[in-house]
Coordinates of C-alpha atoms in Angstrom, one line a residue:
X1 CA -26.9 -17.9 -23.0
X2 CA -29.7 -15.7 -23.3
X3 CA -28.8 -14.5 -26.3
X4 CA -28.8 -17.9 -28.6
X5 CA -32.9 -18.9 -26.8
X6 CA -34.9 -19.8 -29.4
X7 CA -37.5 -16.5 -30.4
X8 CA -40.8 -16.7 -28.8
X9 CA -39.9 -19.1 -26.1
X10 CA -39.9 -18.6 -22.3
X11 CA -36.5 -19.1 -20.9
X12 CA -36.7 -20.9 -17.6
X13 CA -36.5 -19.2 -14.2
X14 CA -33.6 -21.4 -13.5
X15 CA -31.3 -20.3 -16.3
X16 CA -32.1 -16.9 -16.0
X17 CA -31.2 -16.9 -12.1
X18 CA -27.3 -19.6 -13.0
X19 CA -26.8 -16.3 -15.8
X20 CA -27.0 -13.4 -13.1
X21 CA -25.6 -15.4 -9.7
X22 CA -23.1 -17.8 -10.7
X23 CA -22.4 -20.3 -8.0
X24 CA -18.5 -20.2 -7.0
X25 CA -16.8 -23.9 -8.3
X26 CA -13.5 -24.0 -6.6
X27 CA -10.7 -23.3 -8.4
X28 CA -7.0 -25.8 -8.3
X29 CA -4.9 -24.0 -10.4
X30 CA -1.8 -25.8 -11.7
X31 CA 1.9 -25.2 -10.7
X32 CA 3.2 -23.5 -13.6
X33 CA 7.4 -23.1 -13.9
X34 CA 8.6 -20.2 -16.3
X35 CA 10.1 -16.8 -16.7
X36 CA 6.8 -14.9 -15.1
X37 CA 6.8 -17.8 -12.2
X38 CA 10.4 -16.4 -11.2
X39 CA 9.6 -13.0 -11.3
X40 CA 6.2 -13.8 -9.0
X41 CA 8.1 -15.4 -6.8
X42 CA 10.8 -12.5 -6.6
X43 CA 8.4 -10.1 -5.6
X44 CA 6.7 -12.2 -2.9
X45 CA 10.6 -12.7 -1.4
X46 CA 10.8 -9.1 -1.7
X47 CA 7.5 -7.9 -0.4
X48 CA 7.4 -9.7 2.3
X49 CA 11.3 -9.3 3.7
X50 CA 10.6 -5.5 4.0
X51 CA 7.1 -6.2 5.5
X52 CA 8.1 -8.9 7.9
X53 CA 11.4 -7.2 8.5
X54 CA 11.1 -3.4 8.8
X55 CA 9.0 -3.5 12.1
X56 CA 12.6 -5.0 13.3
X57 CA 15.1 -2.5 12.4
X58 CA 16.2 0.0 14.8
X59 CA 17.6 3.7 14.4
X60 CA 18.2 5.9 17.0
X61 CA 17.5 3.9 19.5
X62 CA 14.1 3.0 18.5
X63 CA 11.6 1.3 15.5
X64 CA 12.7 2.6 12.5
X65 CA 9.0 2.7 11.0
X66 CA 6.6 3.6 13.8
X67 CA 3.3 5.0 13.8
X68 CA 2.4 5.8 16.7
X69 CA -1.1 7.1 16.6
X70 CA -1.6 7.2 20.6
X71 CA 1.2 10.3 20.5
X72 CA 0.2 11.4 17.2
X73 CA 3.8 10.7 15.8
X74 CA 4.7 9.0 12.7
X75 CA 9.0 7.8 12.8
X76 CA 9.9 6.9 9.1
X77 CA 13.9 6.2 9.7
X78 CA 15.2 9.7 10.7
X79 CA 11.9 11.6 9.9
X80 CA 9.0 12.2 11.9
X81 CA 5.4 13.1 11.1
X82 CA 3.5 14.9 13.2
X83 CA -0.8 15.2 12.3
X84 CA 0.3 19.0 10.8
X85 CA 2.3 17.5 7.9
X86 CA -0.8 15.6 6.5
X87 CA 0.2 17.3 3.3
X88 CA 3.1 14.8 2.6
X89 CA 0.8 11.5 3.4
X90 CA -1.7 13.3 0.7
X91 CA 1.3 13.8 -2.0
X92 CA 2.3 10.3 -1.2
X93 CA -1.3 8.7 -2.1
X94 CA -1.8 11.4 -4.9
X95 CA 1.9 10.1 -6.0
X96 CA 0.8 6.4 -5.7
X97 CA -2.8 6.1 -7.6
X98 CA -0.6 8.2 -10.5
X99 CA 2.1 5.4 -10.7
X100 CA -0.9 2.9 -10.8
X101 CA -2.2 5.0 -13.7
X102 CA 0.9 5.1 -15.7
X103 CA 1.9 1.2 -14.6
X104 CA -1.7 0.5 -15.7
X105 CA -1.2 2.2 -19.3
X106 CA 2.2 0.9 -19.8
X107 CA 1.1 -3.0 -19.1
X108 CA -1.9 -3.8 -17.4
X109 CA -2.4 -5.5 -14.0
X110 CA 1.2 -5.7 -13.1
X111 CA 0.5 -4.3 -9.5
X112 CA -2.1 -7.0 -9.1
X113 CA -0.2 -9.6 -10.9
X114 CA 2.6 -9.6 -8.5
X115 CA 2.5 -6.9 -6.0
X116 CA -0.6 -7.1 -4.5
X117 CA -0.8 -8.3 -1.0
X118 CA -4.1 -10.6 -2.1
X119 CA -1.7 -11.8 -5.2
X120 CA 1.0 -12.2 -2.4
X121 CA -0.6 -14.3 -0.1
X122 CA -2.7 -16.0 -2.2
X123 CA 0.8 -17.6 -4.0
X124 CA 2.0 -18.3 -0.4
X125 CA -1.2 -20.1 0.8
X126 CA -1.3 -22.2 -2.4
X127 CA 2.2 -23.4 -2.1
X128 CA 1.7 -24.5 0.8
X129 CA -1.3 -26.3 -0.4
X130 CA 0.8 -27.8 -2.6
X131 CA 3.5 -29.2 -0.6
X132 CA 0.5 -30.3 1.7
X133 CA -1.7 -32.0 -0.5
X134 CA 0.0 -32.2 -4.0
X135 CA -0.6 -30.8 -6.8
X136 CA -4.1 -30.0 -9.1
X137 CA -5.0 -33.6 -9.8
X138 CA -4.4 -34.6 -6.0
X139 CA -6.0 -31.9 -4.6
X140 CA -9.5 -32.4 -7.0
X141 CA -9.0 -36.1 -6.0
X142 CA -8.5 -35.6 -2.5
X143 CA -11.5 -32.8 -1.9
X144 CA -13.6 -35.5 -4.1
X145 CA -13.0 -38.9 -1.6
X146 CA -16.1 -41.2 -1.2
X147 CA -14.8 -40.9 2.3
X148 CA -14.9 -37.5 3.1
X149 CA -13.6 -37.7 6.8
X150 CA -10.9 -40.2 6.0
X151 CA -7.9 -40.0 8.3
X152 CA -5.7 -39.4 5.3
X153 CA -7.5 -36.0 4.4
X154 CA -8.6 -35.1 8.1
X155 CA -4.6 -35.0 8.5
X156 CA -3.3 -33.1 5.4
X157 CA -6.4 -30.5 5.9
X158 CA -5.3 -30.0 9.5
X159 CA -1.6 -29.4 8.7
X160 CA -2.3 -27.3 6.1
X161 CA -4.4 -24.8 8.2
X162 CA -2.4 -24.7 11.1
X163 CA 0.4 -23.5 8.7
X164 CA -2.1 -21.2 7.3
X165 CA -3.2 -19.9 10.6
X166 CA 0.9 -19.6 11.7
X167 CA 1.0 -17.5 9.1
X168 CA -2.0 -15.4 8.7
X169 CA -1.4 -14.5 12.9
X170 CA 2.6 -13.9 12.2
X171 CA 0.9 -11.4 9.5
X172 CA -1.3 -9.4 11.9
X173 CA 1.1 -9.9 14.8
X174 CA 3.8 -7.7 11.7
X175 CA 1.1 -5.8 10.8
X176 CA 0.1 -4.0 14.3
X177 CA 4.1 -4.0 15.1
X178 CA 4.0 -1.1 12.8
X179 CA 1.4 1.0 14.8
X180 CA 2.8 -0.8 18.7
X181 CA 6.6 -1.3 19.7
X182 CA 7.3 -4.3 17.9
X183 CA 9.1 -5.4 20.8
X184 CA 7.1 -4.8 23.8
X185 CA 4.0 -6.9 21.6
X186 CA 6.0 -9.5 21.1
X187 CA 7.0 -9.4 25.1
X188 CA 2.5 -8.6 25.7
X189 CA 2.1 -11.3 23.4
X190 CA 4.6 -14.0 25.2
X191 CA 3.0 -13.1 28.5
X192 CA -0.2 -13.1 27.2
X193 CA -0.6 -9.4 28.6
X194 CA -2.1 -7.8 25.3
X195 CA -4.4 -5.2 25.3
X196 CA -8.0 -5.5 24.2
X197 CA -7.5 -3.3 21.1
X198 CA -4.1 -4.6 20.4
X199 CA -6.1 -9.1 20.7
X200 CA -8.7 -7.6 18.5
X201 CA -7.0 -6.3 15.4
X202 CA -4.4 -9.1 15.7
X203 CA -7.4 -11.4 15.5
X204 CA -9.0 -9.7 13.3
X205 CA -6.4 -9.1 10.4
X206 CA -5.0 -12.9 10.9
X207 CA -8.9 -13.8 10.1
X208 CA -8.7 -11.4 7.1
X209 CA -5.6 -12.9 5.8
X210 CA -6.3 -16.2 6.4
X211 CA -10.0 -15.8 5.0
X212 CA -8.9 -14.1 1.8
X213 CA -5.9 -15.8 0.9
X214 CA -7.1 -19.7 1.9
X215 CA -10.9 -19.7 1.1
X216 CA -11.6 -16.1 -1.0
X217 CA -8.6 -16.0 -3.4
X218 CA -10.1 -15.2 -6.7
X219 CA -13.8 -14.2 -5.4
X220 CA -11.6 -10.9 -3.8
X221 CA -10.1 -10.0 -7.3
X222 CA -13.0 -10.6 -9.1
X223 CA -16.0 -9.5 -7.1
X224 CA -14.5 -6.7 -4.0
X225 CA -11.5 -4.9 -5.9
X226 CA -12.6 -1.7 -7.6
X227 CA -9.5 -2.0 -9.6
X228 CA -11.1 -5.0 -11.4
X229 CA -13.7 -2.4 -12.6
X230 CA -12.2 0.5 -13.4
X231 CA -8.2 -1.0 -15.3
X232 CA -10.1 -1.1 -18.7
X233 CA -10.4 2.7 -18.7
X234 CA -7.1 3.6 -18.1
X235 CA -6.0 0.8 -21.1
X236 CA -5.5 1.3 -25.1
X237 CA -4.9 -0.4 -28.0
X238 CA -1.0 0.1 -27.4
X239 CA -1.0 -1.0 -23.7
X240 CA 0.9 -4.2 -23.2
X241 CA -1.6 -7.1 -21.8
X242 CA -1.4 -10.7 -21.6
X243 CA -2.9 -11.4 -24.5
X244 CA -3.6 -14.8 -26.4
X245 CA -2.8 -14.4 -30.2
X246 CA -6.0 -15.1 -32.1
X247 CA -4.8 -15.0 -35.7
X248 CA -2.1 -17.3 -35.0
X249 CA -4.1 -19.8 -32.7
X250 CA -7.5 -20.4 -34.4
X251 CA -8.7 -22.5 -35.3
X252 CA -8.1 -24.2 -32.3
X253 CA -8.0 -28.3 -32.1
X254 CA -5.4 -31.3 -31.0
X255 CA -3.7 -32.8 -33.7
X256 CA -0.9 -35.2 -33.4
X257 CA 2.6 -33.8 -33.3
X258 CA 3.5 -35.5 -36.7
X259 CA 0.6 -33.3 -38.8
X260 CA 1.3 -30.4 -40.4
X261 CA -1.6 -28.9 -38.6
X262 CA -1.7 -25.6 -41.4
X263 CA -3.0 -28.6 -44.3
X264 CA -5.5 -29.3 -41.6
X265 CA -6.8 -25.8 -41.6
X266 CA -6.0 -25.3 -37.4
X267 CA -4.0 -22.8 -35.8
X268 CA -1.2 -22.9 -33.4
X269 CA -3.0 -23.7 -30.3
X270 CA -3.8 -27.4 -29.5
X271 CA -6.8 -26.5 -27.3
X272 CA -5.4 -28.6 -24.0
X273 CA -6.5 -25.8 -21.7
X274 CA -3.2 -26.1 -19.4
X275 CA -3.6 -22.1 -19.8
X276 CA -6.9 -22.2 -18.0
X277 CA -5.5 -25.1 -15.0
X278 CA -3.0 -22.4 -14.3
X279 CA -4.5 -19.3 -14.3
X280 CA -5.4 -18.4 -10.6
X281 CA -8.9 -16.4 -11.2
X282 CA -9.7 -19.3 -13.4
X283 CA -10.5 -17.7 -17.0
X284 CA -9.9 -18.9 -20.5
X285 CA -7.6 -16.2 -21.7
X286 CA -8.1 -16.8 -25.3
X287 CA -11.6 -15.5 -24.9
X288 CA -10.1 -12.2 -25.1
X289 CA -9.3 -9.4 -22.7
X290 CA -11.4 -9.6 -18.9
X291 CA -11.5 -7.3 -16.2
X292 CA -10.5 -10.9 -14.4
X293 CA -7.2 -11.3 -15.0
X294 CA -4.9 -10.0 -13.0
X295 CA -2.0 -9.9 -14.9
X296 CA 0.2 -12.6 -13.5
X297 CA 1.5 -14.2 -16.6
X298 CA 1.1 -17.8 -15.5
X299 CA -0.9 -18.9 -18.9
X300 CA 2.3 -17.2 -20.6
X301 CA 4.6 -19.7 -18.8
X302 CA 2.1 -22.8 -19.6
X303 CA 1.4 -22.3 -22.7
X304 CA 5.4 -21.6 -23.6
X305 CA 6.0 -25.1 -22.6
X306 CA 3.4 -26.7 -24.4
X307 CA 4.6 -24.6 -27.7
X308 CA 8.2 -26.0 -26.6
X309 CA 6.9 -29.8 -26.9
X310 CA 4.9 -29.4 -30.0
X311 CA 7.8 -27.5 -31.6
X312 CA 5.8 -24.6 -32.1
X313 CA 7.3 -21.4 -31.9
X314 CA 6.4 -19.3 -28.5
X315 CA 4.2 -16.3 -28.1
X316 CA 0.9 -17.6 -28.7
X317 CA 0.4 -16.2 -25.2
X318 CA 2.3 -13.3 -24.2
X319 CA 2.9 -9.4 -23.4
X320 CA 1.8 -8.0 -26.1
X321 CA -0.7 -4.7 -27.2
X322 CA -4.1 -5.1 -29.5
X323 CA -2.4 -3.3 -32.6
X324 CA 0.6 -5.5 -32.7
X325 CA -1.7 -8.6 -32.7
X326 CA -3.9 -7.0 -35.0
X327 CA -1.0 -5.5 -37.5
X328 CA 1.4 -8.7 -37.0
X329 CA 4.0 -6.3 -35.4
X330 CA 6.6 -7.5 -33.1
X331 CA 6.8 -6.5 -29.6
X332 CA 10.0 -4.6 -30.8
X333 CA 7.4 -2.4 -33.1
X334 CA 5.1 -2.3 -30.3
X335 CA 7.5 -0.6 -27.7
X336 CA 8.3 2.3 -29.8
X337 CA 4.3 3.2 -28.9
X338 CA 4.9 3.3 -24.9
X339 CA 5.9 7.1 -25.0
X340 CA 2.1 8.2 -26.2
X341 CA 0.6 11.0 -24.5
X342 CA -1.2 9.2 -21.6
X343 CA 2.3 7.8 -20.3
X344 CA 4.4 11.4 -20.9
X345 CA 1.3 13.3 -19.5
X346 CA 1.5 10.2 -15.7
X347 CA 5.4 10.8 -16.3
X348 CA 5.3 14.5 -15.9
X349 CA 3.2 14.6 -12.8
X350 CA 4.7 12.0 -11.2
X351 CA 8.2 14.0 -11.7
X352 CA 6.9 17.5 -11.1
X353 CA 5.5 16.4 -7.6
X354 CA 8.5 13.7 -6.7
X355 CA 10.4 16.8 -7.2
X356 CA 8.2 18.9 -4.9
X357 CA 8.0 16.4 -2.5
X358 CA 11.7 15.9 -1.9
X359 CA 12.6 19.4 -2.2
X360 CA 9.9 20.0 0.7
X361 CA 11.1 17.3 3.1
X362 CA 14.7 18.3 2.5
X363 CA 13.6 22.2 3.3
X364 CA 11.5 21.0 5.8
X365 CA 12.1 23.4 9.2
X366 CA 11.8 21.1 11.9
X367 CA 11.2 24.1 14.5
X368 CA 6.8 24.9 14.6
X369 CA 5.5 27.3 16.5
X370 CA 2.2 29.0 17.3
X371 CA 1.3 31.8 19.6
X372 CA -2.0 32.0 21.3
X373 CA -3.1 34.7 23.2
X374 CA -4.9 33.8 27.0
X375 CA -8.5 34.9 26.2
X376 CA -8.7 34.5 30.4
X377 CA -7.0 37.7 30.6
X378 CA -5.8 39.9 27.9
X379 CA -4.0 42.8 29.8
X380 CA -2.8 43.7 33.2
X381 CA -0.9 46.8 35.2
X382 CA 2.0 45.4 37.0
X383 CA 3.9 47.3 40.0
X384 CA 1.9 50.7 38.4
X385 CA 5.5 50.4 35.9
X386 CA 4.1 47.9 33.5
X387 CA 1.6 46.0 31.2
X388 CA 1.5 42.4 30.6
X389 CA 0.2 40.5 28.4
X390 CA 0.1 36.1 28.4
X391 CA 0.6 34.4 26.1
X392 CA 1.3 30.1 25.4
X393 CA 3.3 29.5 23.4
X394 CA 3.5 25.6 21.5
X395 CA 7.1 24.5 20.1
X396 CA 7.1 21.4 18.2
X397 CA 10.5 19.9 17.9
X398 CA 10.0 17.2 14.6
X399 CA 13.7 16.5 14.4
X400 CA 15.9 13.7 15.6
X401 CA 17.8 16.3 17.9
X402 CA 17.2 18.3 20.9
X403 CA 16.8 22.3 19.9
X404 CA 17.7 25.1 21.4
X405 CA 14.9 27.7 21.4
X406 CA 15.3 31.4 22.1
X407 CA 12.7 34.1 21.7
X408 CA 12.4 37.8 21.5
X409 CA 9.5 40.2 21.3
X410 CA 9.4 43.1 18.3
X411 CA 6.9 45.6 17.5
X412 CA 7.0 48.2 20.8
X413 CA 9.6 49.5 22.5
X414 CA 11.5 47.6 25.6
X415 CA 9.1 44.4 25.2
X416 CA 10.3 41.7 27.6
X417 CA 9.0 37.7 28.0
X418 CA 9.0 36.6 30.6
X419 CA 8.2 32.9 32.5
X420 CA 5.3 32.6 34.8
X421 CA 7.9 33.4 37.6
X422 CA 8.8 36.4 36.3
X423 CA 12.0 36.0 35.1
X424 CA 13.3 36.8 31.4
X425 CA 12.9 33.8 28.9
X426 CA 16.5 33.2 27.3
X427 CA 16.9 29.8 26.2
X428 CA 14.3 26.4 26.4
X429 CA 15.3 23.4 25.7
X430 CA 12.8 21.4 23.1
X431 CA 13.8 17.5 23.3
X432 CA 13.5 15.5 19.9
X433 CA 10.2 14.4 18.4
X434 CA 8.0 16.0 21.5
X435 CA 6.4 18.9 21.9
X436 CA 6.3 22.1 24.8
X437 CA 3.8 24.4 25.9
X438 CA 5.2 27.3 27.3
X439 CA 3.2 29.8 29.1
X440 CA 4.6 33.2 28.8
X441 CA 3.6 36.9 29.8
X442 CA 4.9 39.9 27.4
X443 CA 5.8 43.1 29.9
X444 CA 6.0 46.7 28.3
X445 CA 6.7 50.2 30.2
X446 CA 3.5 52.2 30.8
X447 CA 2.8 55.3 29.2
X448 CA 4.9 55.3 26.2
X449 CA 2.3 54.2 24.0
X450 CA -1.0 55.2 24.0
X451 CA -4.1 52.7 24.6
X452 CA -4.7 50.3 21.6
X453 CA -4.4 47.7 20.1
X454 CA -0.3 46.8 18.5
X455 CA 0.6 44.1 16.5
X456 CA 4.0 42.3 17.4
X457 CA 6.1 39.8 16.5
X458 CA 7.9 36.5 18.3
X459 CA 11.5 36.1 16.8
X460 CA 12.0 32.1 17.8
X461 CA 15.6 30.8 16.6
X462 CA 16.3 27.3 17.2
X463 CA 20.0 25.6 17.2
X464 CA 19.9 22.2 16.4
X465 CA 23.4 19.8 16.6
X466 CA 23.4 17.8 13.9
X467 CA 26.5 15.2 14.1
X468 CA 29.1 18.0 13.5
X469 CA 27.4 21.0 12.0
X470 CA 25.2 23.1 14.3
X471 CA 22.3 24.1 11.9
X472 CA 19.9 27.4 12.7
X473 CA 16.2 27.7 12.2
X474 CA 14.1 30.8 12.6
X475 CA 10.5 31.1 12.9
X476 CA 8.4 34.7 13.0
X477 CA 5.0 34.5 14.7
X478 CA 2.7 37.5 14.7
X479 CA 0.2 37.8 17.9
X480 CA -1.0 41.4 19.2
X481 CA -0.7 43.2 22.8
X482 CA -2.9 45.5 24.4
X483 CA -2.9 48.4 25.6
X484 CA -5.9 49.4 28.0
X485 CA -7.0 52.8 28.9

């Protein structure tokens, strides 16, 4: 706009202020039917079965997936986290923004497009808009009523927010049954006996999600999501986008379906903007490639079945890189560029550390120990026979099963541990996914060492019984016992 002012003439305040803050028109996008349409509404099933349903399954006698950040415990099925293995949470964020990488090199916004939970909900909030008020042209006609209060439109707007609101609170309620016994909220919730943390962030997410999804939508993708900014980076000339086909399509113009539209110097596309009435961030994408479309493929399915009624052949819009539009390839051609170095170099990283990551929590030793020395008092005579040293000991049990924990002391000669009654330590039991503090004293003879300083070592072994097979694990902790003059 700027741009095309005529030289040497002001160009009014008002102009200048609509080009840098665009006020929001709201967008009614257009229910769209088509190959990408199945696949959306595949991965919203899918999506939302695990989300809504894994807070529901059981195993061993509790939530499956659990974190429970009052004990510091995090239950994934038959593995639990404690706050020391923060290294695998770190690989599996590391492991994560590298998939987006090589998903975003390979073809574009297909996280956003149809994994996203703003993508997600967005298509569930606008179906029910449509089964509530109707499609595009009855929504616009309905929003624009001389009668703005009519009872007609007072009722559809109230149905439709209550079933937005059902759902937005079913979603916070799912989404806080992951960090609270899914069970014992829904009991707090039925006897109105939640907490005031547990009220807030239930009201608080169900805001966010009914916010985002029902009023937000686009504004979200194009104005809050750093991934909007930052996709066009991590793109190339041989990364699969939705792209509109500009040397077939221009020059665009209608034309009736009789013409032979090539003697009338026009391209392929008929210029009836279905592609824009569909597209949820509301974009023309034959203006070429914009940081906001997300991917979803809905022009792709529109424009198809216009192509279909003109008998025009498909692909004007479609899943396709800049070179093969550019060098007439097929997408055939164009595959044979997805293993470039980009992709092998995401590839390799994500295998090296998927590898590293299994191999860890497979040869992970449930059994953690540490050995800290009582500062209160480092060494004592006993009896006039011995010397004593105390100790506490922490065992961490992160398995499923109840271990069996013994301990000796190396380093001196005749080193004995000993409870804080004074009898010899021989076997504790550590129960599953807890942990014990053991206080202990270490007990040497007098006089056959001379005063100093020695470092030793605490042998723990650890049986666990696993099913059938009773599986050993050893830990060596060093500590040091003293010897005073």
């Amino acid at each position: 706009m700027l741009e095309n002012s005529p030289v040497g003439k002001p160009i009014p305040i008002d102009v200048i202020e609509e080009s840098l803050y665009e006020v929001r028109r709201k967008i009614y996008p257009r229910s769209v039917s088509g190959l990408f349409a199945r696949w959306r509404l595949i991965l919203v099933i899918a999506t939302q079965l695990l989300f809504y349903g894994l807070p529901w399954v059981s195993w061993n006698g509790r939530q499956a997936i659990l974190f429970d950040l009052v004990q510091r415990k995090f239950y994934i099925f038959g593995l639990v986290l404690w706050p020391q293995d923060i290294i695998y949470l770190t690989l599996l964020l590391i492991l994560s923004a590298l998939a987006l990488f090589l998903f975003t090199a390979i073809a574009g916004r297909l996280f956003c497009g149809y994994a996203c939970p703003q993508t997600v909900y967005t298509e569930i909030f606008m179906w029910i808009e449509r089964q509530v008020e109707g499609d595009r042209f009855a929504r616009i006609r309905l929003d624009g009523e001389e009668w703005p209060w009519s009872f007609r439109k007072w009722r559809l707007k109230v149905i439709k927010h209550f079933l937005w609101l059902l759902i937005a609170f079913w979603t916070g309620f799912t989404f806080i049954g992951y960090f609270t016994p899914i069970d014992s909220l829904g009991a707090a919730l039925v006897h109105l006996t939640l907490g005031p943390w547990q009220t807030f962030w239930l009201c608080f997410y169900a805001f966010a999600t009914w916010g985002n999804a029902g009023f937000m939508r686009e504004q979200v993708c194009k104005y809050m999501c750093p991934y909007a900014r930052f996709q066009s980076v991590m793109v190339d000339k041989d990364t699969f986008l939705v792209t509109y086909d500009k040397v077939r399509g221009d020059p665009r113009g209608s034309r009736s379906k009789s013409v032979d539209h090539t003697a009338l110097g026009l391209g392929d596309c008929v210029d009836c903007s279905i592609c824009v009435q569909v597209c949820p961030t509301g974009i023309d994408i034959r203006d070429g490639l914009q940081y906001m479309c997300i991917g979803c493929g809905a022009c792709i399915d529109a424009c198809n079945q216009v192509m279909e009624k003109v008998n025009y052949p498909k692909g004007l819009i479609r899943y396709t890189t800049e070179n093969a539009v550019e060098f007439k390839e097929s997408n055939q051609s164009a595959i044979r560029h997805i293993l470039r170095p980009r992709v092998l170099i995401y590839t390799a990283f994500i295998v090296i550390l998927t590898s590293a990551f299994m191999f860890s929590l497979v040869t992970r030793n449930p059994l953690r120990v540490d050995v800290m020395r009582d500062r209160g008092a480092l060494a004592r005579e006993v009896d006039g026979a011995r010397i004593e040293n105390v100790y506490r000991i922490q065992m961490m049990n992160a398995s499923e099963h109840p271990l069996k924990v013994s301990m000796q002391a190396k380093g001196l000669e005749d080193l004995m541990i000993l409870n804080s009654q004074g009898n010899e330590v021989k076997e504790i039991i550590v129960e599953p996914a807890s942990n014990q503090l053991l206080p202990v004293k270490v007990s040497a003879k007098i006089g056959q060492d001379a005063p100093g300083t020695y470092p030793i070592q605490f042998d723990v072994s650890a049986q666990e019984q696993d099913g059938a097979k009773l599986i050993i694990h050893t830990r060596d902790e060093k500590s040091s016992f003293i010897i005073p003059r």
